[in-house]
Coordinates of C-alpha atoms and ligand atoms in Angstrom, one line a residue:
X1 CA -19.1 23.2 -1.4
X2 CA -22.4 21.4 -0.5
X3 CA -21.8 17.8 -1.5
X4 CA -18.7 15.7 -1.8
X5 CA -18.0 12.1 -2.8
X6 CA -15.5 9.6 -1.6
X7 CA -14.5 6.3 -3.3
X8 CA -11.6 3.8 -2.8
X9 CA -9.7 2.4 -5.9
X10 CA -7.1 -0.1 -6.8
X11 CA -6.0 -2.7 -4.5
X12 CA -7.5 -2.2 -1.0
X13 CA -5.3 -1.4 1.9
X14 CA -5.8 -1.7 5.8
X15 CA -6.6 1.7 6.8
X16 CA -8.9 2.7 3.9
X17 CA -11.8 2.3 6.4
X18 CA -10.4 4.9 8.6
X19 CA -9.7 7.4 5.9
X20 CA -13.5 6.8 4.6
X21 CA -14.6 7.5 8.2
X22 CA -12.6 10.7 8.4
X23 CA -13.8 12.0 5.0
X24 CA -17.4 11.3 6.0
X25 CA -17.2 12.7 9.5
X26 CA -15.1 15.7 8.8
X27 CA -17.5 16.4 5.7
X28 CA -20.7 16.1 7.8
X29 CA -19.0 18.0 10.7
X30 CA -18.5 21.0 8.1
X31 CA -22.0 21.0 7.3
X32 CA -21.7 19.1 3.7
X33 CA -23.5 16.0 2.2
X34 CA -21.1 13.2 1.9
X35 CA -22.0 10.6 -1.0
X36 CA -20.0 7.0 -0.8
X37 CA -19.1 5.9 -4.2
X38 CA -19.0 1.8 -4.5
X39 CA -16.3 0.1 -6.3
X40 CA -14.1 2.9 -7.3
X41 CA -14.4 4.4 -10.8
X42 CA -16.5 1.5 -11.9
X43 CA -19.1 2.5 -9.4
X44 CA -18.8 6.2 -10.4
X45 CA -19.4 5.3 -13.9
X46 CA -22.5 3.0 -13.1
X47 CA -23.8 5.5 -10.6
X48 CA -23.5 3.1 -7.7
X49 CA -23.6 5.9 -5.1
X50 CA -25.3 6.4 -1.8
X51 CA -25.5 9.0 0.9
X52 CA -23.1 8.4 4.0
X53 CA -24.5 9.2 7.3
X54 CA -22.4 9.4 10.6
X55 CA -23.7 5.9 11.4
X56 CA -22.5 4.5 8.1
X57 CA -19.0 4.8 9.2
X58 CA -19.8 3.8 12.9
X59 CA -17.6 0.5 14.0
X60 CA -15.4 0.5 10.9
X61 CA -12.1 2.5 12.0
X62 CA -10.5 -0.8 13.0
X63 CA -11.6 -3.1 10.2
X64 CA -9.3 -3.9 7.1
X65 CA -10.6 -4.1 3.6
X66 CA -13.1 -1.0 2.5
X67 CA -16.8 -0.8 3.1
X68 CA -17.1 1.1 0.0
X69 CA -15.6 -1.8 -2.1
X70 CA -12.9 -1.1 -4.8
X71 CA -12.0 -2.2 -8.2
X72 CA -9.6 -1.5 -10.9
X73 CA -11.5 0.1 -13.9
X74 CA -10.4 -0.2 -17.5
X75 CA -13.3 1.9 -18.8
X76 CA -12.2 4.9 -16.5
X77 CA -8.9 5.0 -18.6
X78 CA -11.0 5.8 -21.8
X79 CA -12.4 9.4 -22.6
X80 CA -15.7 7.8 -22.9
X81 CA -15.8 6.2 -19.5
X82 CA -14.7 9.6 -17.9
X83 CA -17.4 11.5 -19.8
X84 CA -19.9 9.1 -18.1
X85 CA -18.3 9.3 -14.7
X86 CA -18.4 13.2 -15.0
X87 CA -22.2 13.0 -16.0
X88 CA -23.1 11.1 -13.0
X89 CA -21.1 13.5 -10.6
X90 CA -23.3 16.0 -11.9
X91 CA -26.7 14.2 -11.8
X92 CA -25.7 13.4 -8.0
X93 CA -24.6 17.0 -7.3
X94 CA -21.1 16.0 -6.3
X95 CA -18.8 19.0 -6.5
X96 CA -15.7 17.5 -4.9
X97 CA -14.5 14.1 -4.9
X98 CA -11.9 12.2 -2.6
X99 CA -9.8 9.4 -4.1
X100 CA -8.2 6.9 -1.7
X101 CA -6.0 4.8 -3.7
X102 CA -2.6 4.2 -5.6
X103 CA -0.8 5.8 -8.5
X104 CA -3.4 4.5 -10.9
X105 CA -6.2 5.9 -8.9
X106 CA -4.5 9.3 -8.7
X107 CA -4.0 9.5 -12.5
X108 CA -7.7 9.1 -12.9
X109 CA -8.1 11.8 -10.1
X110 CA -5.9 14.1 -12.2
X111 CA -8.0 13.5 -15.4
X112 CA -11.2 14.4 -13.4
X113 CA -9.4 17.5 -12.1
X114 CA -8.7 18.7 -15.5
X115 CA -12.0 18.2 -16.5
X116 CA -13.2 20.5 -13.9
X117 CA -14.2 18.3 -11.1
X118 CA -12.4 19.3 -7.8
X119 CA -10.6 16.3 -6.7
X120 CA -8.0 15.3 -4.0
X121 CA -6.1 12.2 -3.7
X122 CA -5.4 10.1 -0.3
X123 CA -2.6 7.5 -0.6
X124 CA -4.0 4.0 0.0
X125 CA -1.7 1.1 -0.9
X126 CA 0.4 -1.5 1.0
X127 CA 3.1 -0.9 -1.5
X128 CA 4.5 2.3 -0.3
X129 CA 5.5 3.1 -3.9
X130 CA 4.4 6.9 -3.9
X131 CA 7.5 8.8 -3.6
X132 CA 5.9 12.1 -2.6
X133 CA 5.0 10.6 0.6
X134 CA 7.0 9.0 3.4
X135 CA 4.0 6.4 4.0
X136 CA 1.1 5.4 2.3
X137 CA -1.9 4.0 4.4
X138 CA -1.8 0.4 4.9
X139 CA 1.9 -0.1 4.4
X140 CA 3.0 -0.5 8.1
X141 CA -0.1 -2.9 8.7
X142 CA 1.2 -5.2 5.8
X143 CA 4.8 -5.1 7.3
X144 CA 3.4 -6.1 10.6
X145 CA 1.4 -9.0 8.9
X146 CA 4.7 -10.1 7.4
X147 CA 6.2 -9.9 10.6
X148 CA 3.5 -12.0 12.2
X149 CA 4.0 -14.8 9.5
X150 CA 7.8 -14.5 10.0
X151 CA 7.5 -15.2 13.6
X152 CA 5.3 -18.4 12.9
X153 CA 7.7 -19.5 10.1
X154 CA 10.7 -19.3 12.3
X155 CA 9.2 -21.7 15.0
X156 CA 8.6 -24.3 12.4
X157 CA 11.9 -23.7 10.5
X158 CA 13.9 -23.8 13.7
X159 CA 12.3 -27.0 14.6
X160 CA 13.6 -28.6 11.4
X161 CA 16.8 -26.7 10.8
X162 CA 15.5 -25.3 7.7
X163 CA 15.8 -21.9 5.5
X164 CA 12.8 -20.2 4.4
X165 CA 12.1 -18.0 1.6
X166 CA 9.3 -15.5 2.2
X167 CA 7.9 -13.8 -0.8
X168 CA 5.8 -10.4 -0.2
X169 CA 3.9 -8.1 -2.4
X170 CA 4.7 -4.6 -3.2
X171 CA 4.5 -4.6 -7.1
X172 CA 7.6 -2.8 -8.3
X173 CA 8.5 -1.6 -4.9
X174 CA 10.6 -3.4 -2.5
X175 CA 9.8 -1.6 0.7
X176 CA 7.5 -4.4 2.3
X177 CA 10.4 -6.7 1.9
X178 CA 12.9 -4.3 3.1
X179 CA 11.3 -3.1 6.3
X180 CA 9.9 -6.5 7.1
X181 CA 13.5 -7.8 6.3
X182 CA 14.9 -5.6 9.0
X183 CA 12.4 -5.8 11.4
X184 CA 12.1 -9.7 11.2
X185 CA 15.8 -10.1 11.1
X186 CA 15.9 -11.6 7.6
X187 CA 19.4 -13.0 6.8
X188 CA 19.1 -11.7 3.3
X189 CA 16.5 -9.6 1.4
X190 CA 16.0 -9.6 -2.5
X191 CA 14.6 -6.5 -3.8
X192 CA 13.8 -4.9 -7.2
X193 CA 16.0 -2.0 -6.3
X194 CA 19.1 -3.8 -5.8
X195 CA 21.1 -6.5 -7.8
X196 CA 21.3 -9.7 -5.7
X197 CA 23.9 -12.4 -5.8
X198 CA 22.8 -15.7 -5.2
X199 CA 26.3 -17.1 -4.3
X200 CA 26.4 -14.3 -1.5
X201 CA 23.1 -15.4 0.0
X202 CA 24.3 -19.2 0.1
X203 CA 27.4 -18.1 1.6
X204 CA 25.8 -16.4 4.3
X205 CA 23.5 -19.2 4.9
X206 CA 26.4 -21.8 5.3
X207 CA 28.3 -19.5 7.6
X208 CA 25.2 -19.0 9.7
X209 CA 24.7 -23.0 9.9
X210 CA 28.3 -23.3 10.7
X211 CA 28.0 -21.0 13.6
X212 CA 24.9 -23.1 14.8
X213 CA 22.2 -20.9 13.5
X214 CA 18.9 -23.0 13.5
X215 CA 17.0 -21.4 10.7
X216 CA 17.3 -18.6 8.3
X217 CA 14.7 -16.1 6.5
X218 CA 15.3 -14.8 3.1
X219 CA 12.8 -12.1 2.1
X220 CA 11.8 -12.0 -1.6
X221 CA 10.0 -9.0 -3.2
X222 CA 7.4 -10.4 -5.6
X223 CA 8.2 -10.6 -9.3
X224 CA 11.9 -11.0 -9.0
X225 CA 11.9 -14.7 -10.6
X226 CA 10.4 -17.7 -9.2
X227 CA 10.6 -18.1 -5.5
X228 CA 10.7 -21.9 -5.8
X229 CA 13.4 -22.0 -8.4
X230 CA 15.5 -19.8 -6.1
X231 CA 14.8 -21.9 -3.2
X232 CA 16.0 -25.2 -5.2
X233 CA 19.1 -23.4 -6.3
X234 CA 19.8 -22.6 -2.5
X235 CA 19.1 -26.0 -1.5
X236 CA 21.5 -27.5 -4.1
X237 CA 24.5 -25.3 -3.2
X238 CA 23.9 -25.2 0.8
X239 CA 22.5 -28.5 1.3
X240 CA 20.2 -26.9 3.6
X241 CA 16.5 -27.5 3.3
X242 CA 14.7 -24.4 1.8
X243 CA 11.0 -24.0 2.0
X244 CA 8.9 -21.1 0.2
X245 CA 6.0 -19.4 1.8
X246 CA 4.2 -17.0 -0.6
X247 CA 2.1 -14.7 1.7
X248 CA -0.1 -13.3 -1.1
X249 CA -3.3 -11.5 -0.1
X250 CA -3.1 -12.2 3.6
X251 CA -0.8 -8.8 3.6
X252 CA -3.6 -6.9 2.3
X253 CA -6.2 -7.7 5.0
X254 CA -6.4 -7.4 9.0
X255 CA -7.0 -4.7 11.3
X256 CA -5.1 -1.5 10.5
X257 CA -2.1 -0.6 13.0
X258 CA -2.6 2.5 15.1
X259 CA -0.2 4.2 12.9
X260 CA -2.2 3.6 9.7
X261 CA -5.7 4.5 11.7
X262 CA -4.0 7.8 12.8
X263 CA -2.6 8.7 9.3
X264 CA -5.8 7.6 7.7
X265 CA -7.7 9.9 9.9
X266 CA -5.4 12.8 9.5
X267 CA -5.3 12.6 5.9
X268 CA -8.9 12.0 5.4
X269 CA -9.7 15.2 7.4
X270 CA -7.2 17.2 5.4
X271 CA -8.6 16.1 2.0
X272 CA -12.0 17.6 3.2
X273 CA -10.3 20.7 4.4
X274 CA -8.6 20.9 0.9
X275 CA -11.7 20.6 -1.0
X276 CA -13.5 23.3 1.4
X277 CA -10.6 25.6 0.6
X278 CA -11.3 25.2 -3.1
X279 CA -8.2 23.2 -4.1
X280 CA -8.1 20.5 -6.7
X281 CA -5.8 18.2 -8.5
X282 CA -3.8 17.6 -5.3
X283 CA -2.9 14.6 -3.2
X284 CA -2.4 14.5 0.6
X285 CA 0.7 13.2 1.9
X286 CA 3.1 12.9 5.1
X287 CA 6.7 14.0 5.4
X288 CA 8.5 14.1 8.7
X289 CA 5.4 13.5 10.3
X290 CA 3.8 16.6 8.9
X291 CA 0.8 16.5 6.6
X292 CA 1.5 18.0 3.1
X293 CA -0.4 18.4 0.0
X294 CA 1.0 18.7 -3.5
X295 CA 0.0 18.8 -7.1
X296 CA -0.9 15.1 -8.5
X297 CA 0.9 15.4 -11.7
X298 CA 4.2 16.5 -9.9
X299 CA 3.6 14.0 -7.1
X300 CA 3.4 11.3 -9.7
X301 CA 6.6 12.4 -11.4
X302 CA 8.7 12.1 -8.5
X303 CA 10.8 9.1 -8.6
X304 CA 10.8 6.5 -5.5
X305 CA 14.0 6.8 -3.9
X306 CA 15.7 3.4 -2.3
X307 CA 16.3 3.4 1.1
X308 CA 20.0 2.6 1.2
X309 CA 20.4 3.2 4.8
X310 CA 17.8 0.7 5.7
X311 CA 19.2 -1.8 3.2
X312 CA 22.8 -1.5 4.5
X313 CA 21.7 -1.8 8.1
X314 CA 19.8 -4.7 7.4
X315 CA 22.8 -6.4 5.7
X316 CA 25.1 -5.2 8.6
X317 CA 22.9 -6.7 11.2
X318 CA 22.3 -10.0 9.5
X319 CA 26.2 -11.0 9.4
Ligands
F6P1 O1 -1.0 -2.8 -5.1 C1 -1.3 -3.8 -4.1 C2 -1.1 -5.1 -4.5 O2 -1.3 -5.9 -3.6 C3 0.3 -5.4 -5.2 O3 1.3 -5.4 -4.0 C4 0.2 -6.7 -5.8 O4 1.3 -6.9 -6.8 C5 -1.0 -6.5 -6.4 O5 -1.8 -5.4 -5.6 C6 -2.0 -7.6 -6.6 O6 -3.1 -7.2 -7.1 P1 -4.6 -8.3 -7.1 O7 -5.1 -8.1 -5.8 O8 -5.3 -7.6 -8.2 O9 -4.2 -9.6 -7.3

């Protein structure tokens, strides 16, 4: 293989730059030309492609976002759009493609692979919603960002004897809320994977207050109702002033943690190795700290298991 391409697609995630760097450097190290495709499948369809040099990825390993930019592309979901993309790949002589993104991006990669383009996926999303891998690139950085925010919220909440609902991202996956809930010592965590009982949450808050607790944090995964309504209800029942913080896109930015930089570097290099071995339609993942790769279709069929152990532990430690 002489020329490979790399793109980032879907929501950006901290560590994507480290993955791009790894793909570019491993590709060049192995004697290949590496083309950077801008704005995901959108840029592919429109031929927004440039050759990457060693220097194109200098000074990016520590930066959030993606230097290749990213997009969600409706046109690529159509047969017509994909035909255009395949043509562009041929025009640029790109024989193998590394797609860094989440499940939607992987579904696109699989279609390309079915059409004969050698494609490898790298999981880049803060959501950690891909069941085949223990972690996706960006997840732990997002959790750390949430923890940083919780620390600040605690300062002000404690000063005012308030409770705080902190709404976090994750789409349909509660991992950010769950892990940040445990690490941040949240009193309650509201997740899509578990039924929640507002009376139980209120009871805990009242018990905590009676014990002299200065403040309380309730983690809420996005999409589970209106945080402000939940806050109002809690305030009515408990008589504890309850504020709401919706963290939003702050969770997608920032310098990637060491964990995400290392994960991204390992995965990027493995993706290049797989392309050199002639593999296609596969995704790279990590299980028990060992890199793995598997068929994209199979990977997307695996159902995400809810981490009951972490959830039970969070509950036990927040009595
Ligand atoms: O998939 C990453 C993610 O940040 C989700 O957690 C969130 O639901 C969504 O993307 C937000 O998308 P956008 O950046 O398009 O608003």
